[in-house]
Coordinates of N, CA and C and ligand atoms in Angstrom, one line a residue:
M240 N 0.8 -1.1 -0.2 CA -0.1 0.0 0.1 C 0.9 1.2 -0.1
S241 N 0.5 2.3 -0.9 CA 1.3 3.6 -0.8 C 1.2 4.4 0.1
V242 N 2.0 5.4 0.3 CA 1.6 6.4 1.5 C 0.1 6.8 1.4
C243 N -0.2 7.4 -0.2 CA -1.5 7.9 -0.7 C -2.4 7.1 -0.3
D244 N -2.6 5.8 -0.6 CA -3.4 4.8 -0.2 C -4.1 4.9 1.1
S245 N -3.3 5.2 2.1 CA -3.4 4.9 3.6 C -4.2 6.5 4.1
Q246 N -3.9 7.4 3.2 CA -4.8 8.5 3.4 C -6.2 8.1 3.6
P247 N -7.0 8.5 4.4 CA -8.3 8.0 4.7 C -9.0 9.4 3.3
A248 N -10.0 8.6 2.8 CA -10.6 9.3 1.8 C -11.5 10.8 2.3
T249 N -11.5 10.4 3.5 CA -12.4 11.6 4.3 C -11.7 12.6 4.9
D250 N -10.7 12.7 4.8 CA -9.5 13.5 5.7 C -9.5 14.9 4.9
F251 N -10.1 14.8 3.6 CA -10.0 16.3 2.8 C -8.8 16.8 2.8
F252 N -7.7 16.1 2.9 CA -6.3 16.5 2.5 C -6.2 17.5 1.2
A253 N -6.7 16.9 0.1 CA -6.5 17.5 -1.5 C -7.5 18.8 -1.7
E254 N -8.6 18.7 -0.8 CA -9.2 20.1 -0.4 C -8.8 21.4 0.0
R255 N -8.1 20.8 1.4 CA -7.3 21.9 2.0 C -6.0 22.5 1.4
K256 N -5.5 21.3 0.6 CA -4.1 22.0 -0.2 C -4.6 23.1 -1.1
Q257 N -5.9 22.5 -2.0 CA -6.3 23.3 -3.0 C -6.7 24.7 -2.5
M258 N -7.5 24.4 -1.4 CA -7.9 25.8 -0.6 C -6.8 26.7 -0.3
V259 N -5.7 26.3 0.3 CA -4.6 27.3 0.1 C -4.1 27.7 -0.6
E260 N -3.8 26.9 -1.7 CA -3.0 27.4 -3.0 C -4.1 28.3 -3.7
E261 N -5.6 28.1 -3.8 CA -6.7 29.0 -4.4 C -7.0 30.1 -4.0
Q262 N -7.3 30.0 -2.5 CA -8.0 31.2 -1.7 C -7.3 31.7 -0.9
L263 N -5.8 31.2 -0.4 CA -4.9 32.0 0.1 C -3.9 32.6 -0.4
A264 N -2.9 31.6 -1.0 CA -1.5 32.3 -1.4 C -1.9 32.8 -2.5
A265 N -2.9 32.6 -3.3 CA -3.0 33.2 -4.8 C -2.9 34.6 -5.0
P266 N -2.2 35.1 -5.9 CA -2.4 36.4 -6.6 C -3.4 37.1 -6.4
G267 N -3.6 38.2 -5.4 CA -4.7 39.0 -5.0 C -5.3 38.6 -3.9
R268 N -5.2 37.4 -3.2 CA -5.3 37.1 -1.9 C -3.7 37.3 -1.3
D269 N -2.8 37.0 -1.6 CA -1.3 37.1 -1.0 C -1.4 37.1 0.5
I270 N -1.7 35.8 1.0 CA -1.2 35.7 2.1 C 0.0 35.2 2.1
K271 N 1.2 35.5 2.7 CA 2.4 35.1 2.5 C 3.1 34.3 3.8
N272 N 2.5 34.7 5.0 CA 3.0 34.0 6.4 C 3.1 32.4 6.1
Q273 N 4.2 31.9 5.9 CA 4.4 30.5 5.6 C 3.9 29.5 6.5
R274 N 4.1 29.8 8.0 CA 3.5 29.5 9.3 C 2.1 29.1 9.0
V275 N 1.4 30.3 9.0 CA 0.1 30.4 8.9 C -0.5 29.4 7.7
L276 N 0.1 29.9 6.2 CA -0.3 28.6 5.4 C -0.4 27.3 5.4
N277 N 0.9 26.7 6.0 CA 1.2 25.6 6.6 C 0.1 25.0 7.7
V278 N -0.2 26.2 8.4 CA -1.3 25.4 9.6 C -2.5 25.2 9.1
M279 N -3.1 26.0 8.0 CA -4.3 26.2 7.1 C -4.5 24.8 6.5
A280 N -3.0 24.5 5.9 CA -3.0 23.2 5.2 C -3.5 21.8 6.2
T281 N -3.2 22.1 7.4 CA -3.3 20.8 8.2 C -4.8 20.8 9.4
V282 N -5.0 22.1 9.6 CA -6.3 21.9 10.2 C -7.3 21.4 9.6
P283 N -7.9 20.2 10.1 CA -9.3 19.7 9.7 C -10.9 20.6 9.8
R284 N -10.7 21.9 9.0 CA -12.2 22.8 8.7 C -13.1 22.0 8.8
H285 N -13.2 20.7 7.9 CA -14.6 20.1 8.3 C -14.9 19.3 9.4
E286 N -14.1 19.4 10.3 CA -14.5 19.0 11.4 C -15.3 20.0 12.4
F287 N -15.1 21.2 11.8 CA -15.7 22.2 12.9 C -17.0 23.0 12.1
V288 N -17.6 21.9 11.2 CA -18.9 22.5 10.7 C -20.1 21.2 10.6
P289 N -21.1 21.7 10.5 CA -22.2 20.4 10.8 C -21.9 19.5 9.5
K290 N -22.2 18.5 10.0 CA -21.7 17.3 9.3 C -22.4 17.2 8.0
A291 N -23.9 17.8 7.9 CA -24.6 17.9 6.8 C -23.7 19.0 6.0
L292 N -23.0 19.7 6.2 CA -22.1 20.7 5.1 C -20.5 20.5 5.0
E293 N -20.5 19.1 5.6 CA -18.8 18.7 5.5 C -18.2 18.9 4.0
R294 N -19.2 18.6 3.3 CA -18.5 18.7 2.1 C -18.1 19.8 1.7
F295 N -18.7 21.1 2.1 CA -18.5 22.5 1.8 C -17.6 23.3 2.2
A296 N -16.6 22.4 3.2 CA -16.2 23.1 4.5 C -14.6 23.8 3.8
Y297 N -14.4 23.3 2.7 CA -13.2 24.0 2.0 C -13.7 25.1 1.0
V298 N -15.0 25.5 0.9 CA -15.2 26.3 -0.3 C -15.1 27.8 0.2
D299 N -14.6 29.0 -0.5 CA -14.5 30.2 -0.6 C -15.5 31.0 0.2
G300 N -16.3 30.6 1.1 CA -17.0 31.3 2.3 C -17.3 30.7 3.3
P301 N -18.2 31.8 4.0 CA -18.6 31.4 5.2 C -19.7 30.3 5.3
L302 N -20.1 29.4 6.5 CA -20.7 28.8 6.6 C -21.7 28.6 7.8
P303 N -23.0 28.2 7.7 CA -23.7 28.3 9.2 C -23.5 27.3 10.3
I304 N -23.4 27.8 11.4 CA -22.9 26.4 12.6 C -23.9 26.5 13.3
G305 N -25.1 27.1 13.2 CA -26.0 26.7 14.1 C -26.2 28.0 15.1
Y306 N -27.3 28.1 15.7 CA -27.3 29.1 16.6 C -27.3 30.6 15.8
G307 N -27.6 30.8 14.7 CA -27.6 31.7 13.6 C -26.4 32.6 13.7
Q308 N -25.2 32.0 13.7 CA -23.9 32.1 13.6 C -23.0 31.4 12.8
T309 N -21.8 31.7 12.4 CA -20.9 31.3 11.0 C -19.5 31.0 11.3
I310 N -19.1 30.2 10.9 CA -17.5 30.1 10.5 C -17.1 30.8 9.7
S311 N -16.2 31.6 9.6 CA -15.7 32.5 8.7 C -15.0 32.0 7.5
Q312 N -15.2 32.6 6.2 CA -14.6 32.2 5.3 C -12.7 32.2 5.4
P313 N -12.3 30.6 5.0 CA -10.9 30.6 5.1 C -10.2 31.8 4.8
F314 N -10.3 32.7 3.8 CA -9.4 33.9 3.6 C -9.4 34.8 4.5
I315 N -10.6 35.1 5.3 CA -10.7 35.8 6.6 C -9.8 35.7 7.7
V316 N -9.9 34.0 8.4 CA -9.6 33.4 9.2 C -7.6 33.6 8.8
A317 N -7.4 33.4 7.5 CA -6.2 33.5 7.4 C -5.3 34.9 7.2
F318 N -6.3 35.7 6.7 CA -5.9 37.0 6.9 C -5.5 38.0 8.2
M319 N -6.7 37.5 9.1 CA -6.3 38.1 10.3 C -5.7 37.6 11.4
T320 N -5.2 35.8 11.0 CA -4.0 35.4 11.7 C -2.6 36.2 11.1
E321 N -2.7 36.6 9.9 CA -1.3 36.8 9.2 C -1.0 38.4 10.2
Q322 N -2.3 39.1 10.3 CA -2.0 40.1 10.9 C -1.8 40.0 12.2
L323 N -2.1 39.3 12.9 CA -1.7 39.3 14.3 C -0.2 39.0 14.3
D324 N 0.3 38.7 13.5 CA 1.8 38.1 13.4 C 2.4 37.3 14.6
P325 N 1.5 36.3 14.4 CA 1.7 35.3 15.8 C 3.0 34.3 15.9
K326 N 3.5 34.4 17.1 CA 5.0 34.2 17.5 C 4.8 33.0 18.5
P327 N 5.8 32.0 18.2 CA 5.8 30.6 19.2 C 5.2 30.8 20.7
T328 N 5.9 31.8 21.2 CA 5.5 32.1 22.4 C 4.3 32.9 23.2
D329 N 3.8 33.4 22.3 CA 2.6 34.3 22.4 C 1.5 33.8 23.1
R330 N 0.9 34.4 24.0 CA -0.5 34.1 24.6 C -1.8 34.9 23.8
V331 N -2.7 34.4 23.3 CA -3.7 35.2 22.7 C -5.0 35.0 22.7
L332 N -5.8 35.9 23.2 CA -6.8 36.1 23.4 C -8.0 36.1 22.4
E333 N -9.1 35.3 22.0 CA -10.2 35.5 21.0 C -11.3 35.7 21.5
I334 N -12.0 36.7 20.8 CA -13.3 36.8 21.1 C -14.3 36.3 20.3
G335 N -15.2 35.5 20.4 CA -16.4 34.9 19.5 C -15.6 33.6 19.2
T336 N -15.6 32.6 20.0 CA -15.2 31.2 19.4 C -16.2 30.7 18.3
G337 N -17.3 30.6 18.4 CA -18.0 30.1 17.4 C -17.8 28.6 17.1
S338 N -17.3 28.4 16.1 CA -16.9 26.7 15.9 C -15.6 26.2 16.7
G339 N -14.9 27.0 16.8 CA -13.6 26.8 17.3 C -12.4 26.7 16.3
Y340 N -12.7 27.1 15.0 CA -12.0 26.6 14.0 C -10.6 27.7 13.9
Q341 N -11.1 29.0 14.3 CA -10.0 30.2 14.4 C -9.0 29.6 15.3
A342 N -9.9 29.3 16.7 CA -8.8 28.9 17.8 C -8.0 27.6 17.5
A343 N -8.4 26.8 16.6 CA -7.8 25.6 16.4 C -6.1 26.1 15.5
V344 N -6.5 27.2 14.6 CA -5.5 27.5 13.7 C -4.7 28.2 14.6
L345 N -4.9 28.9 15.6 CA -4.2 29.9 16.4 C -3.2 29.0 17.7
S346 N -3.7 27.8 17.6 CA -3.4 27.0 18.8 C -1.9 26.1 18.2
R347 N -1.8 26.0 16.9 CA -0.8 25.5 16.2 C 0.2 26.7 16.0
L348 N 0.1 27.8 16.1 CA 0.8 28.7 15.8 C 1.6 29.5 17.1
V349 N 1.0 29.5 18.4 CA 1.4 30.3 19.6 C 1.4 29.2 20.7
A350 N 1.9 30.0 21.9 CA 1.9 29.0 23.0 C 0.5 28.6 23.6
E351 N -0.4 29.5 23.8 CA -1.5 29.2 24.4 C -2.9 30.6 24.0
V352 N -4.1 29.6 23.8 CA -5.0 30.7 23.0 C -6.4 30.5 24.1
Y353 N -6.9 31.3 24.5 CA -7.9 32.2 25.3 C -9.1 32.2 24.8
T354 N -10.2 31.5 24.8 CA -11.2 32.0 23.5 C -12.7 31.9 24.5
I355 N -13.3 33.2 24.3 CA -14.8 33.3 24.9 C -16.0 33.6 24.3
E356 N -16.8 32.7 24.2 CA -18.0 32.3 23.3 C -19.4 32.9 24.2
I357 N -20.2 33.8 23.9 CA -21.1 34.2 24.3 C -22.3 33.5 24.5
I358 N -22.4 32.5 23.6 CA -23.9 31.4 23.3 C -23.2 30.2 23.7
E359 N -23.6 30.0 25.3 CA -23.3 28.7 25.9 C -23.0 27.3 25.2
P360 N -24.1 27.0 24.4 CA -23.8 25.9 23.9 C -23.1 25.7 22.9
L361 N -22.8 27.0 22.6 CA -21.6 27.0 21.4 C -20.1 26.8 21.9
A362 N -20.2 27.6 23.1 CA -18.8 27.5 23.9 C -18.5 26.0 24.3
R363 N -19.5 25.2 24.4 CA -19.2 23.9 25.3 C -19.0 23.1 23.9
R364 N -19.9 23.4 22.7 CA -19.3 22.5 21.6 C -17.9 22.6 20.9
A365 N -17.6 23.8 21.0 CA -16.2 24.2 20.7 C -15.0 23.5 21.4
E366 N -15.4 23.6 23.0 CA -14.8 23.2 23.9 C -14.5 21.4 23.5
A367 N -15.5 20.9 23.5 CA -15.5 19.3 23.3 C -14.7 19.1 21.8
D368 N -15.0 19.8 20.8 CA -14.4 19.5 19.5 C -13.2 19.9 19.6
L369 N -12.5 21.0 20.5 CA -11.0 21.1 20.2 C -10.4 19.9 21.0
K370 N -11.0 19.6 22.4 CA -10.6 18.7 22.8 C -10.3 17.2 22.3
R371 N -11.3 17.2 21.6 CA -11.6 15.8 20.9 C -10.6 15.4 19.7
L372 N -9.8 16.6 19.0 CA -8.8 16.7 18.2 C -7.8 17.2 18.5
G373 N -7.4 17.3 19.7 CA -6.3 17.6 20.4 C -5.8 18.9 20.6
Y374 N -6.4 19.9 20.7 CA -5.9 21.1 20.7 C -6.1 21.6 22.2
N375 N -4.8 21.0 22.8 CA -5.2 21.1 24.4 C -4.6 22.4 24.8
N376 N -3.9 23.2 24.5 CA -3.7 24.6 24.6 C -4.3 25.5 24.7
V377 N -5.9 25.3 24.2 CA -6.9 26.2 24.0 C -8.0 26.3 25.3
K378 N -8.1 27.5 26.0 CA -9.1 27.3 27.3 C -10.3 28.2 26.7
V379 N -11.7 27.6 26.9 CA -12.5 28.2 26.0 C -13.5 28.6 27.8
L380 N -14.3 30.0 27.6 CA -14.8 30.5 28.6 C -16.2 30.9 27.8
A381 N -17.4 30.6 28.6 CA -18.8 30.8 28.1 C -18.9 31.9 28.8
G382 N -19.1 33.3 27.8 CA -19.3 34.5 28.5 C -19.2 35.8 27.3
D383 N -19.2 37.2 28.3 CA -19.2 38.2 27.2 C -17.9 38.7 27.2
G384 N -17.3 38.5 25.8 CA -16.2 38.6 25.5 C -15.6 40.1 25.7
Y385 N -16.5 41.1 25.7 CA -16.3 42.7 25.8 C -15.7 42.9 27.0
Q386 N -15.8 42.1 28.0 CA -15.1 42.4 29.3 C -13.4 41.8 29.1
G387 N -13.2 40.9 28.1 CA -12.1 40.2 28.1 C -12.0 39.1 29.2
W388 N -10.4 38.8 29.3 CA -10.6 37.6 30.6 C -9.5 38.2 31.2
P389 N -9.7 39.1 32.4 CA -8.8 39.6 33.2 C -7.4 38.5 33.8
D390 N -8.3 37.6 34.3 CA -7.4 36.8 35.0 C -6.1 36.2 34.2
H391 N -6.4 36.0 32.8 CA -5.3 35.8 32.1 C -4.4 36.8 31.5
A392 N -4.9 38.3 31.8 CA -4.0 39.4 31.0 C -2.7 39.3 31.6
P393 N -1.8 40.3 30.8 CA -1.9 40.5 29.7 C -1.8 39.6 28.4
F394 N -2.3 40.0 27.1 CA -2.3 38.8 26.3 C -1.1 39.7 25.0
D395 N -0.8 38.8 24.5 CA 0.5 39.3 23.3 C -0.3 39.8 22.2
A396 N -1.5 39.2 21.9 CA -2.4 39.6 20.7 C -3.8 39.2 21.0
I397 N -4.5 39.8 20.5 CA -6.0 39.7 20.8 C -6.7 39.8 19.2
I398 N -7.9 38.8 19.4 CA -8.8 38.6 17.9 C -9.9 38.8 18.2
V399 N -10.6 39.6 17.7 CA -12.3 39.5 17.6 C -12.7 39.2 16.7
T400 N -13.9 38.1 16.6 CA -14.5 37.8 15.3 C -15.9 37.8 15.5
C401 N -16.3 39.0 16.3 CA -17.8 39.6 16.0 C -17.4 40.9 16.3
A402 N -18.4 41.9 15.4 CA -18.1 43.3 15.4 C -19.0 44.1 16.7
P403 N -18.1 44.9 17.5 CA -19.0 46.0 18.4 C -19.0 47.2 17.6
D404 N -19.4 48.0 18.1 CA -20.0 49.5 17.4 C -18.1 50.3 18.0
H405 N -17.9 50.0 19.1 CA -16.6 50.7 19.1 C -15.4 49.5 19.9
I406 N -14.8 50.0 20.2 CA -13.4 49.2 20.5 C -13.3 49.4 22.1
P407 N -13.5 47.9 22.5 CA -14.0 47.9 24.0 C -12.7 48.3 24.7
Q408 N -12.6 49.1 25.7 CA -11.8 49.5 26.5 C -10.7 48.4 27.4
P409 N -11.8 47.5 27.8 CA -11.4 46.3 28.4 C -10.1 45.4 27.6
L410 N -10.6 45.4 26.4 CA -9.5 44.8 25.7 C -8.0 45.3 25.6
V411 N -8.4 46.9 25.2 CA -7.0 47.4 25.1 C -6.4 47.6 26.1
E412 N -7.0 47.5 27.7 CA -6.2 47.3 28.6 C -5.8 45.9 29.1
Q413 N -6.3 45.0 28.6 CA -5.7 43.4 28.4 C -4.5 43.2 27.6
L414 N -4.3 44.4 26.8 CA -3.1 44.0 25.4 C -1.9 44.4 26.2
R415 N -1.0 43.8 26.0 CA 0.9 44.0 26.6 C 1.0 44.9 25.8
D416 N 1.7 45.6 26.4 CA 2.5 46.8 25.4 C 3.2 46.3 24.5
G417 N 3.1 47.1 23.3 CA 4.0 46.3 21.7 C 2.9 45.4 21.3
G418 N 1.9 44.9 21.9 CA 0.8 44.0 21.3 C 0.1 44.4 20.2
R419 N -0.6 43.1 19.3 CA -1.5 43.7 18.5 C -2.8 43.0 18.6
M420 N -3.6 43.9 18.4 CA -5.2 43.6 18.3 C -5.9 43.6 16.8
V421 N -6.5 42.3 16.3 CA -7.1 42.8 14.9 C -8.9 42.5 15.6
I422 N -9.5 43.6 14.9 CA -10.9 43.7 15.1 C -11.9 44.3 14.3
P423 N -13.1 43.8 13.8 CA -13.9 44.4 13.0 C -14.8 45.4 14.0
V424 N -15.0 46.4 13.3 CA -15.8 47.6 14.1 C -17.0 48.1 13.0
G425 N -17.9 48.1 13.7 CA -19.1 49.2 12.8 C -20.3 48.1 12.5
A426 N -21.3 48.7 11.9 CA -22.4 48.0 11.5 C -22.4 47.1 10.6
L427 N -22.9 45.9 10.1 CA -22.7 45.3 9.0 C -22.5 45.6 7.6
E428 N -23.5 46.7 7.3 CA -23.3 47.3 6.0 C -22.0 48.2 5.7
N429 N -21.1 48.5 6.9 CA -20.2 49.5 6.8 C -19.3 49.1 8.0
Q430 N -18.7 48.3 8.0 CA -17.5 47.4 8.6 C -16.3 47.6 8.3
Q431 N -15.5 47.8 8.9 CA -13.8 47.7 8.8 C -13.2 46.9 9.6
L432 N -12.4 46.3 9.3 CA -11.5 45.6 10.2 C -10.1 46.4 10.7
Y433 N -9.8 46.5 11.6 CA -8.9 47.5 12.2 C -7.7 46.2 12.8
L434 N -6.4 47.1 12.6 CA -5.3 46.7 13.1 C -4.9 47.8 14.1
L435 N -5.0 47.4 15.5 CA -4.4 48.1 16.7 C -2.8 47.6 17.2
Q436 N -1.9 48.5 17.1 CA -1.0 48.1 18.1 C -0.8 49.3 19.3
K437 N -0.4 48.8 20.4 CA -0.4 49.6 21.5 C 1.2 50.0 21.7
H438 N 1.3 50.9 22.2 CA 2.7 51.6 22.4 C 3.0 52.5 23.7
G439 N 3.0 52.1 24.9 CA 2.7 52.8 26.1 C 1.3 53.0 26.2
M440 N 1.0 54.3 26.2 CA -0.3 54.8 26.4 C -0.7 54.9 25.2
K441 N -0.1 54.9 24.2 CA -0.6 55.5 22.8 C -1.3 54.1 22.0
V442 N -2.2 54.1 21.4 CA -2.9 52.9 20.6 C -3.0 53.6 18.9
E443 N -2.3 52.8 18.1 CA -2.0 53.4 16.7 C -3.2 52.2 16.0
Q444 N -4.1 52.8 15.3 CA -5.1 51.9 14.4 C -5.3 52.3 13.3
Q445 N -5.4 51.2 12.5 CA -5.4 51.4 10.9 C -7.0 50.6 10.2
A446 N -7.4 51.1 9.4 CA -8.5 50.1 8.9 C -7.7 49.5 7.8
I447 N -8.0 48.1 7.6 CA -7.4 47.4 6.8 C -7.9 46.4 5.7
L448 N -9.5 46.2 6.2 CA -10.2 45.6 5.1 C -11.3 45.8 5.5
P449 N -12.5 46.1 4.4 CA -13.9 45.8 4.6 C -14.1 44.4 4.9
V450 N -15.2 44.2 5.8 CA -15.6 42.8 6.3 C -17.0 42.7 7.0
R451 N -17.6 41.8 7.2 CA -18.7 41.5 7.7 C -19.0 40.6 8.8
F452 N -18.8 41.0 9.8 CA -18.9 40.0 11.0 C -20.4 40.1 11.7
V453 N -20.7 39.0 12.3 CA -22.1 39.1 13.2 C -21.8 40.5 14.4
P454 N -22.7 41.0 14.8 CA -22.5 42.1 15.5 C -22.1 41.3 17.0
M455 N -21.0 42.1 17.7 CA -20.7 41.7 19.3 C -22.1 41.9 20.1
R456 N -22.7 41.0 20.5 CA -23.6 41.0 21.5 C -23.2 41.4 22.9
R457 N -24.2 42.0 23.7 CA -23.7 42.6 24.9 C -24.9 41.4 25.9
S458 N -24.2 41.1 27.1 CA -25.1 40.2 28.0 C -26.0 41.3 28.5
P459 N -27.0 40.5 28.9 CA -28.1 41.4 29.7 C -27.8 42.2 30.9
Ligands
SAH1531 N1 -14.1 32.6 15.4 C1 -15.2 31.6 14.6 C2 -16.5 32.5 14.1 C3 -16.9 33.4 14.9 S1 -18.8 34.2 14.8 C4 -14.8 30.4 14.2 O1 -13.8 30.3 13.8 O2 -15.8 29.6 13.8 C5 -18.9 35.3 15.9 C6 -19.1 34.7 17.1 O3 -19.2 35.7 18.2 C7 -20.6 33.8 17.4 O4 -20.4 32.7 17.7 C8 -21.2 34.7 18.2 O5 -22.1 34.2 19.2 C9 -19.9 35.3 19.3 N2 -20.3 36.6 20.1 C10 -21.1 37.5 19.8 N3 -20.9 38.4 20.8 C11 -20.1 38.1 21.9 C12 -19.5 38.6 23.0 N4 -19.9 39.6 23.3 N5 -18.8 37.7 23.4 C13 -18.2 36.3 23.0 N6 -18.7 35.9 22.1 C14 -19.6 37.0 21.1

């Protein structure tokens, strides 16, 4: 039996490779970070979508994951991850766990991932999926990510995958000096992804891409 024959047909290995080449590294998409590309070629995205949608897991778009939420388009995951400039020693906070896919991608690039999801059953499901698949350096919290996770602050990087109408001050405070935050801000029709860099008391921010994330909810 050759090495190829031993690859289970359901692993979607070829689909993932094609996703990386055509949706991420291709001219016009221009994801350059080789560590990010390598990780996106290995993390099994199909394990993070509903079974009925498994065969669409590697298409160039978002997919529904239940509870009115979505798993982001692969390109958006890669773009935001590249903008964070993840280092192997980093401790990263994610707001909006959703399926857990973005957390899984980060988990292979950094030391520790902390992720917060406001919809409790989604948080529990992502936690179980991440554990089942061996992403052991990810901690999941069910709660309102607007407040961050002060017990584990400061973070080297913060990634927000739901859109508030302003940048939450608690998150700025929980970012270490020199740290980076990637966050979508604004209503659906007029939303921009921002890259923030903290330098002492100063926060530098720039809009880097028009995007469409679900709104950040606030706990009652
Ligand atoms: N990163 C996810 C996709 C995020 S979808 C993935 O890889 O699949 C956005 C998620 O943000 C949704 O699951 C939504 O419930 C969650 N969310 C919305 N407001 C939130 C808040 N205040 N705190 C934490 N999570 C929130």
